């Protein structure tokens, strides 16, 4: 995003009953090459951003994105390798200072390849090139760490809980992003959707991120933190996430040191959804 010069990547990257649960063909609630190794996910995100600019008043912005992601799963050195093609992308951000920014799949050249261990911890193998200013709206590398929820990596039963830390740093041509989330997951139990028995997992925790960038020759620093809540449905028969949703309420600041202005308070609310196409 840009506020004067702020980067939207912070917001797009930050980026998802009863009975026995957690038993799949691999023997637990874990990632493995799924029964259907090629799938398509639809991911949507909406953000509302408000900045208190002091004497200049409040500045409100809205950002949204939708992506159609074709994913192919194969065996990898770290467990499972995922090759992602951004088939369709629509991202935009409106702001009071300047026109709307937009990005589409034509701004992404190449595929995103990463591996995951049995818990879902991702390792980047290669990332596509994002053209020009679209990099401020799209960061494919964040999908490596943020897209798939963490699993216990073994057998689990209703009521079981596990905690994981999701931490990463990304360097882009127009700035850097560091993020850390500590989330606690709970296997709620089974639920039936369209005749399929799925596992319902909820989670909550805290997230914080710091991003830096350059615009119009000035450095911009954004930092924020807050609460995260969400849930996802897991298909144990296919070893696949079927759907998920999450929300974040964040508070932070925007700084433009070169402008000689004090840090400006910022609030961000985020809602994300993802679902498997053709479930």
XYZ file of C-alpha atoms in Angstrom:
279
model
C 0.000 0.000 0.000
C 1.030 3.591 -0.302
C 0.300 6.172 2.306
C 2.391 8.978 1.021
C 4.696 6.038 0.385
C 3.508 3.103 2.434
C 3.455 -0.408 0.982
C 0.292 -2.484 0.645
C 2.238 -5.678 0.835
C 1.991 -5.536 4.605
C -1.736 -5.919 4.395
C -1.919 -8.454 1.598
C 0.784 -10.620 3.136
C -0.188 -10.718 6.686
C -0.442 -13.061 5.406
C -8.450 -21.223 8.478
C -18.599 -31.106 16.194
C -17.769 -34.418 17.689
C -16.203 -37.789 17.057
C -12.639 -38.957 16.488
C -10.447 -36.722 14.345
C -7.020 -36.469 12.854
C -6.563 -39.908 11.342
C -5.694 -39.855 7.633
C -3.894 -42.359 5.413
C -0.554 -41.038 6.707
C -1.554 -41.804 10.302
C -2.166 -38.296 11.604
C -3.185 -34.693 11.011
C -0.293 -33.784 8.729
C 0.658 -32.663 5.231
C 1.430 -35.283 2.594
C 0.896 -35.551 -1.156
C -2.924 -35.459 -1.338
C -5.146 -38.008 -3.017
C -5.930 -35.300 -5.590
C -2.464 -33.868 -6.327
C -3.670 -30.951 -8.497
C -6.257 -28.543 -7.096
C -7.410 -24.931 -7.405
C -7.970 -22.593 -4.453
C -9.805 -19.262 -4.412
C -8.350 -16.798 -1.898
C -9.985 -13.475 -1.018
C -8.854 -10.675 1.287
C -10.371 -7.361 2.361
C -8.687 -4.641 4.431
C -9.822 -1.359 5.914
C -7.001 1.000 6.904
C -7.296 4.223 8.882
C -4.397 6.597 9.582
C -4.576 9.498 12.011
C -2.509 12.188 10.250
C -2.938 14.783 12.977
C -3.667 18.231 11.562
C -4.244 16.685 8.125
C -7.113 14.658 9.534
C -7.936 10.974 9.176
C -7.047 9.089 6.015
C -9.100 6.020 5.185
C -8.164 3.395 2.620
C -9.687 0.146 1.406
C -7.817 -2.736 -0.172
C -9.031 -6.014 -1.603
C -7.668 -8.945 -3.524
C -8.888 -12.177 -5.101
C -6.657 -14.886 -6.515
C -7.263 -18.190 -8.303
C -4.347 -20.461 -7.423
C -3.624 -23.715 -9.247
C -1.511 -25.922 -6.970
C 0.292 -29.149 -7.867
C 1.598 -31.327 -5.000
C 4.528 -33.730 -5.398
C 7.004 -35.433 -3.092
C 9.819 -33.087 -2.102
C 13.048 -33.168 -0.136
C 11.327 -31.418 2.773
C 8.131 -33.479 2.592
C 5.737 -32.017 0.034
C 6.601 -29.693 -2.840
C 3.917 -27.266 -4.013
C 4.039 -25.577 -7.414
C 1.611 -22.653 -7.615
C 0.357 -20.901 -10.735
C -1.445 -17.575 -10.283
C -4.186 -18.206 -12.838
C -6.241 -15.131 -11.994
C -5.430 -12.178 -9.750
C -7.339 -8.995 -9.042
C -5.899 -6.644 -6.413
C -6.668 -2.997 -5.797
C -6.307 -0.262 -3.246
C -8.086 3.074 -3.021
C -6.491 5.967 -1.213
C -7.242 9.666 -0.701
C -3.817 10.813 -1.921
C -3.460 9.597 -5.489
C -5.453 7.256 -7.662
C -6.284 3.623 -7.072
C -3.547 1.032 -7.472
C -4.321 -2.219 -9.253
C -2.600 -5.482 -10.143
C -3.587 -8.592 -12.122
C -2.145 -11.979 -13.038
C -0.401 -10.339 -16.000
C 1.918 -8.673 -13.469
C 3.184 -12.070 -12.259
C 5.735 -13.870 -14.431
C 6.429 -17.486 -13.458
C 5.383 -19.961 -10.786
C 5.802 -20.046 -7.019
C 7.523 -23.224 -5.793
C 7.932 -24.163 -2.134
C 8.165 -27.179 0.130
C 6.352 -27.997 3.374
C 7.183 -30.396 6.155
C 4.433 -32.478 7.760
C 3.375 -29.557 10.011
C 3.059 -27.079 7.138
C 6.259 -25.124 7.764
C 7.165 -23.702 4.368
C 10.499 -23.193 2.641
C 10.751 -21.070 -0.496
C 12.311 -22.772 -3.527
C 11.647 -20.143 -6.207
C 9.351 -17.153 -6.611
C 7.874 -15.558 -9.720
C 8.825 -12.075 -10.834
C 6.310 -9.359 -9.990
C 6.446 -6.476 -12.406
C 6.911 -2.835 -11.450
C 4.590 -1.170 -8.975
C 2.414 -4.299 -8.708
C 4.950 -5.575 -6.163
C 3.384 -3.137 -3.710
C 0.101 -5.086 -3.956
C 1.245 -8.668 -4.543
C 3.904 -10.688 -2.750
C 3.764 -14.341 -3.874
C 6.418 -15.315 -1.335
C 4.051 -14.630 1.572
C 1.902 -17.578 0.421
C 4.771 -19.897 1.388
C 4.346 -18.984 5.051
C 0.768 -17.737 5.386
C -1.471 -19.767 3.062
C -1.566 -23.203 4.668
C -2.364 -23.507 8.400
C -0.017 -25.330 10.723
C -0.869 -28.896 11.743
C 0.395 -31.018 14.656
C 2.169 -33.395 12.272
C 0.741 -36.504 13.920
C -2.366 -38.068 15.430
C -4.866 -35.707 17.084
C -8.199 -36.043 18.858
C -11.015 -33.562 19.532
C -9.907 -31.038 22.141
C -6.215 -31.398 21.341
C -4.299 -28.119 21.058
C -0.968 -27.134 19.529
C 0.920 -23.851 19.256
C 3.194 -22.773 16.440
C 5.195 -19.689 15.509
C 5.110 -18.434 11.927
C 8.081 -16.172 11.320
C 9.627 -14.917 8.100
C 11.464 -12.061 6.406
C 11.033 -11.089 2.756
C 13.201 -8.722 0.742
C 11.622 -7.043 -2.289
C 12.939 -4.542 -4.773
C 10.949 -1.783 -3.078
C 11.374 -2.751 0.575
C 11.442 -5.406 3.255
C 8.837 -7.173 5.371
C 9.292 -9.120 8.607
C 6.393 -10.890 10.268
C 5.785 -13.077 13.305
C 2.572 -14.767 14.425
C 2.113 -17.060 17.419
C -1.056 -19.104 17.016
C -2.749 -21.741 19.148
C -4.876 -24.288 17.272
C -7.668 -26.484 18.635
C -9.139 -29.547 16.931
C -12.823 -28.926 17.579
C -13.962 -32.199 16.036
C -15.798 -33.553 13.010
C -18.346 -31.832 10.818
C -20.153 -33.063 7.702
C -20.247 -30.868 4.590
C -21.924 -32.134 1.409
C -21.707 -35.677 2.696
C -17.985 -35.475 3.463
C -16.623 -35.788 6.998
C -14.189 -32.932 7.619
C -12.148 -31.848 10.617
C -12.934 -28.453 12.133
C -9.891 -26.630 13.546
C -10.055 -23.194 15.192
C -7.144 -20.935 16.088
C -6.304 -17.642 17.767
C -3.211 -15.690 18.629
C -1.196 -12.553 18.032
C 0.654 -11.154 15.026
C 3.158 -8.379 14.491
C 4.904 -7.057 11.402
C 7.344 -4.350 10.338
C 7.740 -3.162 6.767
C 10.051 -0.643 5.157
C 10.038 0.827 1.684
C 11.057 3.763 -0.452
C 8.727 6.030 -2.404
C 9.506 9.401 -3.937
C 12.985 9.124 -2.417
C 11.743 8.856 1.161
C 11.853 5.890 3.510
C 8.540 4.723 4.967
C 8.334 2.488 8.029
C 5.153 0.666 9.040
C 4.801 -1.407 12.190
C 1.721 -2.944 13.719
C 0.468 -5.779 15.916
C -2.794 -7.253 17.092
C -5.079 -10.255 17.442
C -5.787 -13.019 14.940
C -8.717 -15.462 15.014
C -9.740 -18.047 12.454
C -10.777 -21.563 11.529
C -10.326 -24.086 8.739
C -11.845 -27.354 7.549
C -9.515 -30.254 6.736
C -10.364 -33.313 4.648
C -8.514 -36.253 6.287
C -9.368 -38.604 3.421
C -7.658 -36.380 0.846
C -5.078 -34.659 3.102
C -6.295 -31.251 1.940
C -7.478 -27.985 3.438
C -11.004 -27.480 2.094
C -11.748 -23.970 3.335
C -10.740 -21.414 5.911
C -11.406 -17.929 7.208
C -9.612 -15.509 9.491
C -9.761 -11.958 10.770
C -7.199 -9.575 12.229
C -7.536 -6.391 14.278
C -4.240 -4.504 14.243
C -2.882 -1.246 15.631
C 0.363 0.408 14.675
C 2.116 3.412 13.197
C 3.358 4.835 9.904
C 6.576 6.861 9.888
C 8.187 8.946 7.165
C 11.474 9.999 8.848
C 12.574 12.202 5.962
C 9.415 14.289 6.177
C 10.166 15.371 9.738
C 6.736 14.211 10.914
C 5.951 12.223 14.051
C 4.753 8.625 13.758
C 1.086 8.510 12.779
C -1.285 6.035 14.490
C -2.808 3.426 12.203
C -5.533 0.788 12.577
C -6.069 -2.113 10.205
C -8.902 -4.643 10.055
C -8.464 -7.653 7.795
C -10.742 -10.500 6.740
C -9.539 -13.457 4.673
C -11.312 -16.451 3.151
C -10.055 -19.380 1.120
C -11.859 -22.357 -0.369
C -11.134 -25.306 -2.589
C -12.735 -24.974 -6.006
C -15.073 -27.778 -7.020
C -15.230 -29.363 -3.568
